[in-house]
Amino acid sequence: MSDTALLVIDVQESFKHRPYWSEQDFPSFQTKLLNLIHTARERGWAIVYILHEEDRGAFSQASGFVRLMDFLQPKANEPIFTKRVHNALTESGLQAWLHDQSISQLKISGIRTEQCCETTTRVASDLGYSVDFVLDATLTFAMQHPLNQSLVSPEQIKAHTAMVLKDRFAQITNTADYT
């Protein structure tokens, strides 16, 4: 068994019901993520899906949207964990599962590059995991800068995430690095 796990973070229907949702980068993200999942299966990596849940809104169980996006088809041995905080490790049961599976290396992918993906990366590094942040297998959306009100593009957000994580918390990779 491999000591590596691919984490697929928050790739859930909830996002499609948020005002900032954009299809602009979604097709490329979907293709890259599916290729990465295929590679992970070929290499024998564990694949773990994580969902985010909140009390109200599109991320609540009552909404019916706290489920994987339809293009994802987990195998029976690919667990799904649910979290209520920004990192996937500390309260979802995932950390204990990874320990039980003797996982020491994580590949990070998913939605909201700068939020749950980045936070999980930082926490994983602090917990001693070797982490690859698979930048092109993450997705985010434009945001308004709080100081000057300018629009920050997804590309700018991803570039910033890569800059602050590189060699501190993770290696920055792309899906092509695994083919």
Coordinates of N, CA and C in Angstrom, one line a residue:
M1 N 0.8 -1.2 0.0 CA 0.0 0.0 0.0 C 0.9 1.3 0.0
S2 N 0.4 2.3 -0.7 CA 1.2 3.5 -0.8 C 1.0 4.3 0.5
D3 N 2.0 5.2 0.7 CA 2.0 6.1 1.9 C 1.4 7.4 1.5
T4 N 0.8 7.5 0.3 CA 0.3 8.8 -0.2 C -1.2 8.8 -0.4
A5 N -1.8 10.0 -0.1 CA -3.2 10.2 -0.2 C -3.5 11.4 -1.0
L6 N -4.4 11.4 -1.9 CA -5.0 12.5 -2.6 C -6.2 13.0 -1.9
L7 N -6.2 14.3 -1.4 CA -7.3 14.9 -0.8 C -8.1 15.7 -1.8
V8 N -9.4 15.4 -2.0 CA -10.2 16.2 -2.9 C -11.2 16.9 -2.0
I9 N -10.9 18.2 -1.8 CA -11.5 19.1 -0.7 C -12.6 19.9 -1.3
D10 N -13.8 19.7 -0.8 CA -15.0 20.6 -1.0 C -15.4 20.7 -2.4
V11 N -15.3 19.7 -3.2 CA -15.8 19.7 -4.6 C -17.2 19.2 -4.5
Q12 N -18.0 20.2 -4.1 CA -19.4 19.9 -3.8 C -20.4 20.8 -4.4
E13 N -21.6 20.4 -4.6 CA -22.7 21.1 -5.2 C -23.0 22.5 -4.5
S14 N -22.7 22.6 -3.3 CA -22.9 23.8 -2.5 C -22.4 25.1 -3.2
F15 N -21.2 25.0 -3.8 CA -20.6 26.1 -4.4 C -21.4 26.7 -5.6
K16 N -22.1 25.8 -6.3 CA -22.9 26.3 -7.5 C -24.0 27.2 -7.0
H17 N -24.3 27.3 -5.7 CA -25.4 28.0 -5.2 C -25.0 29.2 -4.4
R18 N -23.7 29.6 -4.6 CA -23.1 30.8 -4.0 C -23.1 31.9 -5.0
P19 N -23.2 33.2 -4.6 CA -23.2 34.3 -5.6 C -21.9 34.5 -6.4
Y20 N -20.8 34.0 -5.9 CA -19.5 34.2 -6.5 C -19.2 33.0 -7.5
W21 N -20.0 32.0 -7.6 CA -19.8 30.9 -8.5 C -19.6 31.3 -9.9
S22 N -18.6 30.8 -10.6 CA -18.3 31.1 -12.0 C -17.9 29.8 -12.7
E23 N -18.5 29.7 -13.9 CA -18.1 28.5 -14.7 C -16.8 28.7 -15.5
Q24 N -16.3 29.9 -15.4 CA -15.1 30.3 -16.3 C -14.0 29.3 -16.2
D25 N -13.5 29.0 -15.1 CA -12.3 28.1 -14.9 C -12.7 26.6 -14.6
F26 N -14.0 26.4 -14.5 CA -14.5 25.1 -14.0 C -14.2 23.9 -15.0
P27 N -14.4 24.1 -16.3 CA -14.1 23.0 -17.2 C -12.6 22.5 -17.1
S28 N -11.7 23.4 -17.1 CA -10.3 23.1 -16.9 C -10.0 22.4 -15.6
F29 N -10.5 22.9 -14.5 CA -10.4 22.3 -13.2 C -10.9 20.9 -13.2
Q30 N -12.1 20.7 -13.7 CA -12.7 19.4 -13.8 C -11.8 18.4 -14.5
T31 N -11.3 18.8 -15.6 CA -10.5 17.9 -16.4 C -9.2 17.6 -15.6
K32 N -8.6 18.6 -15.1 CA -7.3 18.4 -14.3 C -7.6 17.5 -13.1
L33 N -8.7 17.7 -12.4 CA -8.9 16.9 -11.2 C -9.2 15.4 -11.6
L34 N -10.0 15.2 -12.6 CA -10.3 13.9 -13.1 C -9.0 13.1 -13.5
N35 N -8.1 13.9 -14.2 CA -6.8 13.3 -14.6 C -6.0 12.9 -13.3
L36 N -6.0 13.8 -12.3 CA -5.3 13.5 -11.1 C -5.9 12.3 -10.4
I37 N -7.2 12.2 -10.3 CA -7.8 11.1 -9.6 C -7.4 9.8 -10.4
H38 N -7.4 9.8 -11.7 CA -7.0 8.7 -12.5 C -5.6 8.3 -12.2
T39 N -4.7 9.2 -12.2 CA -3.3 9.0 -11.8 C -3.2 8.4 -10.4
A40 N -3.9 8.9 -9.5 CA -3.9 8.4 -8.1 C -4.3 7.0 -8.0
R41 N -5.3 6.6 -8.7 CA -5.8 5.2 -8.8 C -4.8 4.3 -9.4
E42 N -4.2 4.8 -10.5 CA -3.1 4.0 -11.1 C -1.9 3.8 -10.2
R43 N -1.6 4.8 -9.4 CA -0.4 4.7 -8.6 C -0.7 4.0 -7.2
G44 N -2.0 3.7 -6.9 CA -2.3 3.1 -5.7 C -2.4 4.1 -4.5
W45 N -2.5 5.4 -4.8 CA -2.7 6.3 -3.7 C -4.1 6.2 -3.1
A46 N -4.2 6.4 -1.8 CA -5.6 6.5 -1.3 C -6.2 7.8 -1.8
I47 N -7.5 7.8 -2.0 CA -8.2 9.0 -2.5 C -9.3 9.2 -1.4
V48 N -9.3 10.5 -0.9 CA -10.2 10.8 0.1 C -11.0 12.1 -0.3
Y49 N -12.3 12.1 -0.1 CA -13.1 13.2 -0.5 C -13.6 13.9 0.8
I50 N -13.6 15.2 0.8 CA -14.0 16.0 2.0 C -15.1 16.9 1.6
L51 N -16.1 17.0 2.4 CA -17.2 17.9 2.2 C -17.3 18.9 3.3
H52 N -17.7 20.1 3.0 CA -17.8 21.2 4.1 C -19.3 21.4 4.4
E53 N -19.6 21.5 5.7 CA -20.9 21.6 6.2 C -21.0 22.8 7.1
E54 N -22.1 23.6 7.0 CA -22.4 24.7 7.9 C -23.9 24.5 8.4
D55 N -24.3 25.4 9.3 CA -25.6 25.3 9.9 C -26.7 25.8 8.9
R56 N -26.4 26.8 8.1 CA -27.4 27.4 7.3 C -26.9 27.6 5.8
G57 N -27.8 27.8 4.9 CA -27.4 28.2 3.5 C -27.0 27.0 2.7
A58 N -26.3 27.2 1.6 CA -26.0 26.2 0.6 C -25.1 25.1 1.1
F59 N -24.4 25.4 2.3 CA -23.5 24.4 2.9 C -24.2 23.6 4.0
S60 N -25.5 23.8 4.2 CA -26.2 23.0 5.3 C -26.7 21.8 4.7
Q61 N -26.8 20.8 5.5 CA -27.4 19.5 5.1 C -28.8 19.7 4.6
A62 N -29.6 20.6 5.2 CA -31.0 20.9 4.8 C -31.0 21.4 3.3
S63 N -30.0 22.0 2.8 CA -30.0 22.5 1.5 C -30.1 21.4 0.4
G64 N -29.5 20.2 0.8 CA -29.4 19.1 -0.2 C -28.2 19.2 -1.1
F65 N -27.4 20.3 -0.9 CA -26.2 20.5 -1.8 C -24.9 20.0 -1.2
V66 N -24.9 19.5 0.0 CA -23.7 19.0 0.6 C -23.5 17.6 0.2
R67 N -23.1 17.5 -1.1 CA -22.8 16.2 -1.8 C -21.7 16.5 -2.9
L68 N -21.0 15.5 -3.2 CA -20.0 15.7 -4.3 C -20.6 16.1 -5.6
M69 N -19.9 16.9 -6.3 CA -20.4 17.3 -7.7 C -20.5 16.0 -8.5
D70 N -21.5 16.0 -9.4 CA -21.8 14.8 -10.1 C -20.7 14.2 -10.9
F71 N -19.7 14.9 -11.3 CA -18.6 14.3 -12.1 C -17.7 13.4 -11.3
L72 N -17.8 13.5 -10.0 CA -17.0 12.7 -9.1 C -17.7 11.4 -8.9
Q73 N -17.0 10.3 -9.0 CA -17.6 8.9 -8.8 C -16.6 8.1 -7.9
P74 N -16.7 8.3 -6.6 CA -15.8 7.6 -5.7 C -16.0 6.1 -5.8
K75 N -14.9 5.4 -5.7 CA -14.9 3.9 -5.5 C -15.3 3.6 -4.1
A76 N -15.7 2.3 -3.9 CA -16.1 1.9 -2.5 C -15.0 2.1 -1.5
N77 N -13.8 2.0 -1.9 CA -12.7 2.2 -0.9 C -12.2 3.6 -0.7
E78 N -12.9 4.6 -1.3 CA -12.5 6.0 -1.2 C -13.5 6.7 -0.3
P79 N -13.0 6.9 0.9 CA -13.9 7.5 2.0 C -14.3 9.0 1.7
I80 N -15.4 9.3 2.3 CA -15.8 10.7 2.3 C -15.9 11.2 3.8
F81 N -15.3 12.3 4.1 CA -15.3 12.9 5.4 C -16.0 14.2 5.3
T82 N -16.6 14.6 6.4 CA -17.3 15.9 6.5 C -16.6 16.8 7.6
K83 N -16.4 18.1 7.2 CA -15.8 19.0 8.2 C -16.7 20.2 8.4
R84 N -16.5 20.9 9.5 CA -17.2 22.1 9.7 C -16.2 23.3 10.0
V85 N -14.9 23.1 9.8 CA -13.9 24.1 9.9 C -13.2 24.2 8.5
H86 N -12.2 25.1 8.4 CA -11.5 25.3 7.2 C -10.5 24.3 6.8
N87 N -10.0 23.6 7.7 CA -9.0 22.5 7.4 C -9.7 21.2 7.5
A88 N -9.2 20.2 6.7 CA -9.9 18.9 6.6 C -9.4 17.9 7.6
L89 N -8.4 18.3 8.4 CA -7.8 17.3 9.3 C -8.2 17.3 10.7
T90 N -8.5 18.4 11.4 CA -8.5 18.4 12.8 C -9.8 17.9 13.5
E91 N -11.0 18.0 12.8 CA -12.2 17.6 13.5 C -13.1 16.7 12.7
S92 N -12.6 16.3 11.5 CA -13.4 15.4 10.6 C -13.2 13.9 10.8
G93 N -12.2 13.6 11.6 CA -11.8 12.1 11.7 C -10.8 11.7 10.6
L94 N -10.5 12.6 9.7 CA -9.5 12.3 8.6 C -8.1 12.1 9.2
Q95 N -7.6 12.9 10.1 CA -6.3 12.7 10.6 C -6.1 11.3 11.2
A96 N -7.0 10.8 12.0 CA -6.9 9.5 12.6 C -6.9 8.4 11.4
W97 N -7.8 8.6 10.4 CA -7.9 7.7 9.3 C -6.5 7.6 8.6
L98 N -5.9 8.8 8.3 CA -4.6 8.8 7.6 C -3.6 8.1 8.5
H99 N -3.6 8.3 9.8 CA -2.6 7.6 10.7 C -2.8 6.1 10.6
D100 N -4.1 5.7 10.6 CA -4.4 4.2 10.6 C -3.9 3.6 9.3
Q101 N -3.9 4.4 8.2 CA -3.5 3.9 6.9 C -2.0 4.1 6.6
S102 N -1.3 4.6 7.6 CA 0.2 4.9 7.5 C 0.5 5.9 6.3
I103 N -0.4 6.9 6.2 CA -0.2 7.9 5.1 C 0.7 9.0 5.7
S104 N 1.8 9.3 4.9 CA 2.7 10.4 5.3 C 2.8 11.5 4.3
Q105 N 2.3 11.3 3.1 CA 2.4 12.2 2.0 C 0.9 12.6 1.5
L106 N 0.7 13.9 1.4 CA -0.6 14.3 0.9 C -0.5 15.1 -0.4
K107 N -1.4 14.9 -1.3 CA -1.6 15.7 -2.5 C -2.9 16.5 -2.3
I108 N -2.9 17.8 -2.4 CA -4.0 18.6 -2.1 C -4.6 19.1 -3.4
S109 N -6.0 18.9 -3.5 CA -6.8 19.4 -4.6 C -8.1 19.9 -4.1
G110 N -8.9 20.6 -4.9 CA -10.2 21.0 -4.5 C -10.6 22.4 -4.8
I111 N -11.7 22.8 -4.1 CA -12.3 24.1 -4.3 C -12.0 25.1 -3.2
R112 N -11.7 26.3 -3.6 CA -11.3 27.4 -2.8 C -9.8 27.2 -2.5
T113 N -9.0 27.5 -3.5 CA -7.6 27.4 -3.4 C -7.0 28.0 -2.2
E114 N -7.5 29.3 -1.9 CA -6.9 30.1 -0.8 C -7.6 29.9 0.5
Q115 N -8.6 29.1 0.5 CA -9.4 28.9 1.8 C -9.1 27.5 2.3
C116 N -10.0 26.6 2.1 CA -9.9 25.3 2.7 C -8.7 24.5 2.2
C117 N -8.3 24.6 0.9 CA -7.2 23.9 0.4 C -5.9 24.4 1.0
E118 N -5.7 25.7 1.0 CA -4.5 26.3 1.6 C -4.5 26.1 3.1
T119 N -5.6 26.2 3.8 CA -5.6 26.0 5.3 C -5.3 24.5 5.6
T120 N -5.8 23.6 4.8 CA -5.5 22.2 5.0 C -4.0 21.9 4.8
T121 N -3.4 22.6 3.8 CA -2.0 22.4 3.5 C -1.2 22.9 4.7
R122 N -1.5 24.0 5.2 CA -0.7 24.6 6.4 C -0.8 23.7 7.6
V123 N -2.0 23.2 7.9 CA -2.2 22.4 9.1 C -1.5 21.0 8.8
A124 N -1.6 20.5 7.7 CA -0.9 19.2 7.3 C 0.6 19.3 7.5
S125 N 1.1 20.4 7.0 CA 2.6 20.6 7.2 C 2.9 20.7 8.7
D126 N 2.2 21.4 9.5 CA 2.4 21.5 10.9 C 2.3 20.2 11.6
L127 N 1.5 19.3 11.1 CA 1.3 18.0 11.7 C 2.4 17.0 11.2
G128 N 3.2 17.4 10.3 CA 4.3 16.5 9.9 C 4.2 15.8 8.5
Y129 N 3.1 16.1 7.8 CA 2.9 15.5 6.5 C 3.8 16.1 5.5
S130 N 4.3 15.4 4.5 CA 4.9 15.9 3.3 C 3.7 16.3 2.4
V131 N 3.7 17.5 1.9 CA 2.5 18.0 1.2 C 2.9 18.5 -0.2
D132 N 2.2 18.1 -1.2 CA 2.2 18.6 -2.6 C 0.9 19.4 -2.8
F133 N 0.9 20.6 -3.1 CA -0.2 21.4 -3.4 C -0.4 21.4 -4.9
V134 N -1.3 20.7 -5.4 CA -1.5 20.5 -6.9 C -2.3 21.7 -7.4
L135 N -1.6 22.8 -7.8 CA -2.2 24.1 -8.0 C -3.3 24.0 -9.1
D136 N -3.0 23.4 -10.2 CA -4.0 23.4 -11.3 C -5.2 22.4 -11.1
A137 N -5.2 21.7 -10.0 CA -6.3 20.9 -9.6 C -7.0 21.5 -8.4
T138 N -6.9 22.9 -8.3 CA -7.7 23.6 -7.3 C -8.4 24.7 -8.1
L139 N -9.5 25.2 -7.5 CA -10.4 26.2 -8.2 C -10.7 27.2 -7.2
T140 N -10.7 28.5 -7.6 CA -11.2 29.6 -6.8 C -11.9 30.6 -7.7
F141 N -12.3 31.7 -7.1 CA -13.2 32.7 -7.8 C -12.6 34.0 -7.5
A142 N -12.9 35.0 -8.4 CA -12.5 36.4 -8.2 C -13.0 36.9 -6.8
M143 N -12.2 37.8 -6.2 CA -12.6 38.4 -4.9 C -12.3 39.9 -5.0
Q144 N -13.0 40.6 -4.2 CA -12.7 42.0 -4.1 C -11.7 42.3 -3.0
H145 N -10.6 43.0 -3.3 CA -9.6 43.3 -2.4 C -10.2 44.3 -1.3
P146 N -9.9 44.0 0.0 CA -10.5 44.7 1.1 C -10.0 46.1 1.2
L147 N -8.8 46.4 0.7 CA -8.1 47.7 0.9 C -8.4 48.7 -0.2
N148 N -8.3 48.2 -1.4 CA -8.5 49.2 -2.5 C -9.7 48.8 -3.4
Q149 N -10.5 47.8 -3.0 CA -11.7 47.4 -3.7 C -11.5 46.9 -5.1
S150 N -10.2 46.7 -5.5 CA -10.0 46.1 -6.9 C -10.4 44.7 -6.9
L151 N -10.7 44.2 -8.1 CA -11.0 42.8 -8.3 C -9.8 42.0 -8.4
V152 N -9.6 41.0 -7.6 CA -8.5 40.1 -7.7 C -8.9 38.8 -8.4
S153 N -8.2 38.5 -9.5 CA -8.6 37.4 -10.3 C -8.2 36.0 -9.7
P154 N -8.9 35.0 -10.1 CA -8.5 33.6 -9.7 C -7.0 33.3 -9.9
E155 N -6.5 33.8 -11.0 CA -5.1 33.6 -11.4 C -4.2 34.3 -10.3
Q156 N -4.5 35.5 -10.0 CA -3.8 36.2 -9.0 C -3.8 35.6 -7.6
I157 N -5.0 35.1 -7.2 CA -5.2 34.4 -5.9 C -4.3 33.1 -5.9
K158 N -4.4 32.3 -7.0 CA -3.6 31.1 -7.1 C -2.1 31.4 -7.0
A159 N -1.7 32.4 -7.7 CA -0.3 32.8 -7.7 C 0.2 33.2 -6.3
H160 N -0.7 33.9 -5.6 CA -0.3 34.3 -4.2 C -0.2 33.0 -3.3
T161 N -1.2 32.2 -3.4 CA -1.2 30.9 -2.7 C 0.1 30.1 -2.9
A162 N 0.5 30.0 -4.2 CA 1.7 29.3 -4.5 C 2.9 29.9 -3.9
M163 N 2.9 31.2 -3.9 CA 4.1 32.0 -3.4 C 4.2 31.8 -1.9
V164 N 3.1 31.8 -1.2 CA 3.2 31.8 0.3 C 3.3 30.3 0.8
L165 N 2.9 29.3 0.0 CA 3.1 28.0 0.5 C 4.4 27.3 0.1
K166 N 5.0 27.7 -1.0 CA 6.1 27.1 -1.6 C 7.3 27.0 -0.6
D167 N 7.8 25.8 -0.5 CA 9.0 25.5 0.4 C 8.8 25.9 1.8
R168 N 7.7 26.4 2.2 CA 7.4 26.6 3.6 C 6.4 25.5 4.2
F169 N 5.4 25.3 3.4 CA 4.3 24.3 3.8 C 4.2 23.2 2.8
A170 N 4.6 23.4 1.6 CA 4.3 22.4 0.5 C 5.2 22.6 -0.6
Q171 N 5.3 21.6 -1.5 CA 5.8 21.8 -2.8 C 4.7 22.1 -3.7
I172 N 4.9 23.0 -4.6 CA 3.8 23.4 -5.6 C 4.0 22.6 -6.8
T173 N 3.0 21.9 -7.2 CA 3.0 21.0 -8.3 C 1.8 21.3 -9.2
N174 N 1.8 20.6 -10.4 CA 0.7 20.6 -11.3 C 0.4 19.2 -11.7
T175 N -0.8 18.9 -12.3 CA -1.1 17.6 -12.6 C -0.2 16.9 -13.6
A176 N 0.4 17.7 -14.5 CA 1.4 17.1 -15.4 C 2.6 16.6 -14.7
D177 N 2.9 17.0 -13.5 CA 4.1 16.5 -12.8 C 3.9 15.0 -12.4
Y178 N 2.7 14.5 -12.5 CA 2.4 13.1 -12.1 C 2.2 12.2 -13.3
T179 N 2.3 12.7 -14.5 CA 2.0 11.8 -15.7 C 3.3 11.3 -16.3

